[in-house]
mmCIF file of C-alpha atoms and ligand atoms in Angstrom:
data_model
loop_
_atom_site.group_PDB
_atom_site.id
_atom_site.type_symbol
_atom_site.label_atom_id
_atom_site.label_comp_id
_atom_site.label_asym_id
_atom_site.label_seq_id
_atom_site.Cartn_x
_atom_site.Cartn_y
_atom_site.Cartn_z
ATOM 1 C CA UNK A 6 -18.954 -79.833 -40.440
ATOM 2 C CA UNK A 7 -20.423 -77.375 -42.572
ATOM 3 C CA UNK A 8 -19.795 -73.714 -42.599
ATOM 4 C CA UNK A 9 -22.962 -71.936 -41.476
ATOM 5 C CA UNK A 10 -23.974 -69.464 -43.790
ATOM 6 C CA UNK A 11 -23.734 -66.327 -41.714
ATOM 7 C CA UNK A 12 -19.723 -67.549 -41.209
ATOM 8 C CA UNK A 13 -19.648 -67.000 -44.647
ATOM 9 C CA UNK A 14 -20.201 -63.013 -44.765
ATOM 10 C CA UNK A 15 -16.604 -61.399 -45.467
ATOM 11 C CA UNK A 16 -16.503 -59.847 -41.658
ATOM 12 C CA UNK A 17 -13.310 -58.004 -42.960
ATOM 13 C CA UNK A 18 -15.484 -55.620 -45.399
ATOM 14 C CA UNK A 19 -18.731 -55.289 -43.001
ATOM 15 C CA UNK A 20 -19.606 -51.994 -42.034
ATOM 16 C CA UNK A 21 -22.330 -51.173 -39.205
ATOM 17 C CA UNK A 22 -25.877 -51.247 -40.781
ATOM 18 C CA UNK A 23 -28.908 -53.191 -41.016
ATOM 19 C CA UNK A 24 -28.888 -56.213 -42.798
ATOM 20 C CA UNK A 25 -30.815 -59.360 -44.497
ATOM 21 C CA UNK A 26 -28.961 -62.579 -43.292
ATOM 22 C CA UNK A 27 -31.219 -65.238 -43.811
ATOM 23 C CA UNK A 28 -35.075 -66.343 -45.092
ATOM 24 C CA UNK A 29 -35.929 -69.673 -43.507
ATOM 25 C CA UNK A 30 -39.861 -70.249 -44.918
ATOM 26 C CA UNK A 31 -41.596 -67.684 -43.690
ATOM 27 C CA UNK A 32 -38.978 -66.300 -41.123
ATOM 28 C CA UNK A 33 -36.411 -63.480 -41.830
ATOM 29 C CA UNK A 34 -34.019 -62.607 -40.336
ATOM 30 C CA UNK A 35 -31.915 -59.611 -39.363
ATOM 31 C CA UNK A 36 -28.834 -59.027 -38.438
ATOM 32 C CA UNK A 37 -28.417 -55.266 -36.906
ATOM 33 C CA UNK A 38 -24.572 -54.785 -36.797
ATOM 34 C CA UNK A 39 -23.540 -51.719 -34.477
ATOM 35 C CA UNK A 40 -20.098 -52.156 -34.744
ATOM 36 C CA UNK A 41 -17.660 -53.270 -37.484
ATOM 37 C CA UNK A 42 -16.055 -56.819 -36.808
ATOM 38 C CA UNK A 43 -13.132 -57.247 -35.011
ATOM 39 C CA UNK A 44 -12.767 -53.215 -34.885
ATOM 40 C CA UNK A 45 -12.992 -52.420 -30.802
ATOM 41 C CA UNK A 46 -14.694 -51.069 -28.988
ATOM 42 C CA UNK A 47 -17.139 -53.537 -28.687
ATOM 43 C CA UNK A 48 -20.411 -53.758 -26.860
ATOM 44 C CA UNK A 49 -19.804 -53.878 -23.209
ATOM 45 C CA UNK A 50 -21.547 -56.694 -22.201
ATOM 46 C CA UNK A 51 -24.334 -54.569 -19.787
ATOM 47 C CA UNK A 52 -24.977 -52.284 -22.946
ATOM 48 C CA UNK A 53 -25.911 -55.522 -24.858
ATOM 49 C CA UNK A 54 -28.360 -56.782 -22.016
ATOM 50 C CA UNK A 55 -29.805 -53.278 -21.363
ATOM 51 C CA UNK A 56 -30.522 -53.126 -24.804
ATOM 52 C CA UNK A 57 -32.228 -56.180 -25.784
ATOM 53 C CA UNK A 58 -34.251 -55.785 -22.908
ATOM 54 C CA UNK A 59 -35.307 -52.454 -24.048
ATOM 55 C CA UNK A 60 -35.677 -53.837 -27.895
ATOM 56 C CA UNK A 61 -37.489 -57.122 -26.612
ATOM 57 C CA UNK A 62 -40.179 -54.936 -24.937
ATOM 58 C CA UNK A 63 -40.244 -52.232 -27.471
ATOM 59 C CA UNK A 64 -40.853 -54.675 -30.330
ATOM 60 C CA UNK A 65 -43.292 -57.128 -28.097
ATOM 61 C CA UNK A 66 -45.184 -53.857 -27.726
ATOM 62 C CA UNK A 67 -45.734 -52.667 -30.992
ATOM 63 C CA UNK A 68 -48.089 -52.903 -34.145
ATOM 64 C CA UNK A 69 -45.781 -56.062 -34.876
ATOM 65 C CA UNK A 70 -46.056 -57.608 -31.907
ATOM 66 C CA UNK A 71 -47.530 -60.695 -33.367
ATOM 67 C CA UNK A 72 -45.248 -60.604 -36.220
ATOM 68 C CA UNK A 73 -42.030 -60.740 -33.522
ATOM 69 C CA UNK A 74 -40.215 -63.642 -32.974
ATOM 70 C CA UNK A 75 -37.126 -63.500 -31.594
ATOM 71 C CA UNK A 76 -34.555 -60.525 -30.803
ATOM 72 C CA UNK A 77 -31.095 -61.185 -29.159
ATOM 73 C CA UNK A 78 -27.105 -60.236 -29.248
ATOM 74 C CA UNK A 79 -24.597 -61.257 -31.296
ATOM 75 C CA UNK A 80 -21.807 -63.495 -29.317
ATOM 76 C CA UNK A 81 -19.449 -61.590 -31.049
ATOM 77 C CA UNK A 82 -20.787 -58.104 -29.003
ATOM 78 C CA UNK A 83 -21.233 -56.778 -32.758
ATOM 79 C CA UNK A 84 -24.716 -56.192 -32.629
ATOM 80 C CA UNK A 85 -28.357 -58.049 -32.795
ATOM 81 C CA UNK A 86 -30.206 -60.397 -34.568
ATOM 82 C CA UNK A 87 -33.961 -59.802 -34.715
ATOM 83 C CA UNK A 88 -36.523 -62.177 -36.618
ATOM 84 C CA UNK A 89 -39.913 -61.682 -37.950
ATOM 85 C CA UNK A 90 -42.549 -62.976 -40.094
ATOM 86 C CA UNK A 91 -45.121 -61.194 -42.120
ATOM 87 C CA UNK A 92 -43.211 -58.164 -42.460
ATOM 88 C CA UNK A 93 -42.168 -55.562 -45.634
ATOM 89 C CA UNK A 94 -38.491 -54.733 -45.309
ATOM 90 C CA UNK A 95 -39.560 -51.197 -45.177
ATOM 91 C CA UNK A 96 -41.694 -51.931 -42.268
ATOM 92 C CA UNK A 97 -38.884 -53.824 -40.453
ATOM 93 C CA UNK A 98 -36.165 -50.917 -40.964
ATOM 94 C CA UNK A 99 -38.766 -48.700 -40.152
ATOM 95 C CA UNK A 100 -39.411 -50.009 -36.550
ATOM 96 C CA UNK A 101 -35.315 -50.933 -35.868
ATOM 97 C CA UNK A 102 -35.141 -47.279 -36.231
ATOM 98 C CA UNK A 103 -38.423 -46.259 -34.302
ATOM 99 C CA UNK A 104 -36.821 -48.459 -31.226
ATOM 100 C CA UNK A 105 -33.060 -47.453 -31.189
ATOM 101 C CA UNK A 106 -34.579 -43.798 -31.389
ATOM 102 C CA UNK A 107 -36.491 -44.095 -28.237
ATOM 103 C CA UNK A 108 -33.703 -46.443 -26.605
ATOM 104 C CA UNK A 109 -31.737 -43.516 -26.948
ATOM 105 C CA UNK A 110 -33.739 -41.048 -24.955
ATOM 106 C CA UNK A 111 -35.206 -43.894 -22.364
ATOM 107 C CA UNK A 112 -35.514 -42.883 -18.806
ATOM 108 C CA UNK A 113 -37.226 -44.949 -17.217
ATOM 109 C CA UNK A 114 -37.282 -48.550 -15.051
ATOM 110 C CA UNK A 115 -35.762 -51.289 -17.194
ATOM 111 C CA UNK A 116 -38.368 -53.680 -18.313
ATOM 112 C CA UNK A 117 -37.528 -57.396 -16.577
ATOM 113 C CA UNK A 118 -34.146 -56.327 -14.945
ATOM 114 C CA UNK A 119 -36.197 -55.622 -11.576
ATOM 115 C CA UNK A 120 -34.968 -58.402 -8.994
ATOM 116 C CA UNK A 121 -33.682 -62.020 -9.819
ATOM 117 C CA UNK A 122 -36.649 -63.577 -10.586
ATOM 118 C CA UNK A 123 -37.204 -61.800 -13.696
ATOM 119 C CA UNK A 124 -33.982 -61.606 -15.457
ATOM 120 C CA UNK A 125 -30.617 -64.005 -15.546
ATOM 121 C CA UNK A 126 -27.517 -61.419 -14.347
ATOM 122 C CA UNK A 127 -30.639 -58.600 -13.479
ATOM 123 C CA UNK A 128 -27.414 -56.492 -11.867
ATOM 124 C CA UNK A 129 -25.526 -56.221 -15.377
ATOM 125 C CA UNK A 130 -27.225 -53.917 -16.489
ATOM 126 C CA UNK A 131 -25.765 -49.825 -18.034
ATOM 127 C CA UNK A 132 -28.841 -47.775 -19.325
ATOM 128 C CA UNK A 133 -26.740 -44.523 -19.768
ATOM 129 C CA UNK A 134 -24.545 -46.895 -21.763
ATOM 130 C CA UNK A 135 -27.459 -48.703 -24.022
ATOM 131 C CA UNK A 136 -28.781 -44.882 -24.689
ATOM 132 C CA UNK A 137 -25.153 -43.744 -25.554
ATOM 133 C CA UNK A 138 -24.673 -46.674 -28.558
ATOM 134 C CA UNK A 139 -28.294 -46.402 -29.485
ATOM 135 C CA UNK A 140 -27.714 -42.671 -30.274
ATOM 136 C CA UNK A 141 -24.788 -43.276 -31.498
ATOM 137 C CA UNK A 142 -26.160 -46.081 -34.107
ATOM 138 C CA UNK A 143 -29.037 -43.788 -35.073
ATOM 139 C CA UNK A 144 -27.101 -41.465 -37.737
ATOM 140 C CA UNK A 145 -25.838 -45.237 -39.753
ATOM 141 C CA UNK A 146 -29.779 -46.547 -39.508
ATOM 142 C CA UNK A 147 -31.605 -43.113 -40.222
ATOM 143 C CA UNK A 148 -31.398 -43.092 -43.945
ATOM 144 C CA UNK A 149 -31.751 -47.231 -44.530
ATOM 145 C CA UNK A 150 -33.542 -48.516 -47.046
ATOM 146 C CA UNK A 151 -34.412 -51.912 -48.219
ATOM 147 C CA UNK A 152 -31.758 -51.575 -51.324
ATOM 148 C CA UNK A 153 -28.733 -51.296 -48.810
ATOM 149 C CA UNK A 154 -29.986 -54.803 -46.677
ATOM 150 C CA UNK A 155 -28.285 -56.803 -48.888
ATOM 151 C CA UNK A 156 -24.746 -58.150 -48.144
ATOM 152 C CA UNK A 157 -22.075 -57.707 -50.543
ATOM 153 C CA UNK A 158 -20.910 -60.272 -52.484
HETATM 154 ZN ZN1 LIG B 6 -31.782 -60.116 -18.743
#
């Protein structure tokens, strides 16, 4: 079979950041790495729920609401991919930062984690934990800019 592009990426030489994996047409996406590969500790897996809950709703709620399509964790507990359309990379870095700086302070009810209707495993859940990695993340994002999306080679 063929090797999928993101496979591809030398994992050994990744360090956390925000970067441009792929342009299909008119989507882009992201991949937001919070931790570098195969270095532990990983996300624990209620820190990765708790958080793209938080990011889902964040970004659903926003100025790009309609430019959102998809955000959701990496199987690898690494980090996120998030996917737009219609966006400037500045704008995109721009709101990744906006929404890990207010994951990192959030205090309130988790959005969709309130009973079993709403949410797959709505008990694994760690909000201390999801603020704890976001603020942790926040110092590698603050000073991104479009020049440092790209992978190297
Ligand atoms: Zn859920």
């Amino acid at each position: 079979m063929k090797k999928i592009a993101s496979f591809c990426v030398n994992h050994d030489t990744l360090l956390p950041g925000i970067y441009l994996s792929r342009v299909d047409g008119d989507v882009v996406t992201y991949d937001i790495r919070m931790v570098k590969p195969n270095c532990p500790p990983y996300l624990p897996n209620p820190v990765l729920h708790t958080i793209e809950h938080l990011f889902a709703t964040f970004a659903r709620n926003s100025s790009f609401a309609d430019q959102v399509i998809y955000f959701g964790p990496m199987g690898c507990r690494t980090g996120f991919y998030f996917l737009v359309t219609g966006m400037e990379h500045g704008e995109v870095i721009a709101l990744i930062q906006e929404i890990f700086s207010r994951i990192a302070v959030f205090d309130d009810t988790i959005p969709g984690a309130a009973c079993s209707a709403e949410c797959g495993n709505y008990l694994e859940h760690d909000l201390p934990g999801a603020r704890e990695w976001a603020a942790k993340f926040m110092p590698i994002i603050e000073s991104w800019t479009p020049e440092k999306l790209k992978y190297a080679e």
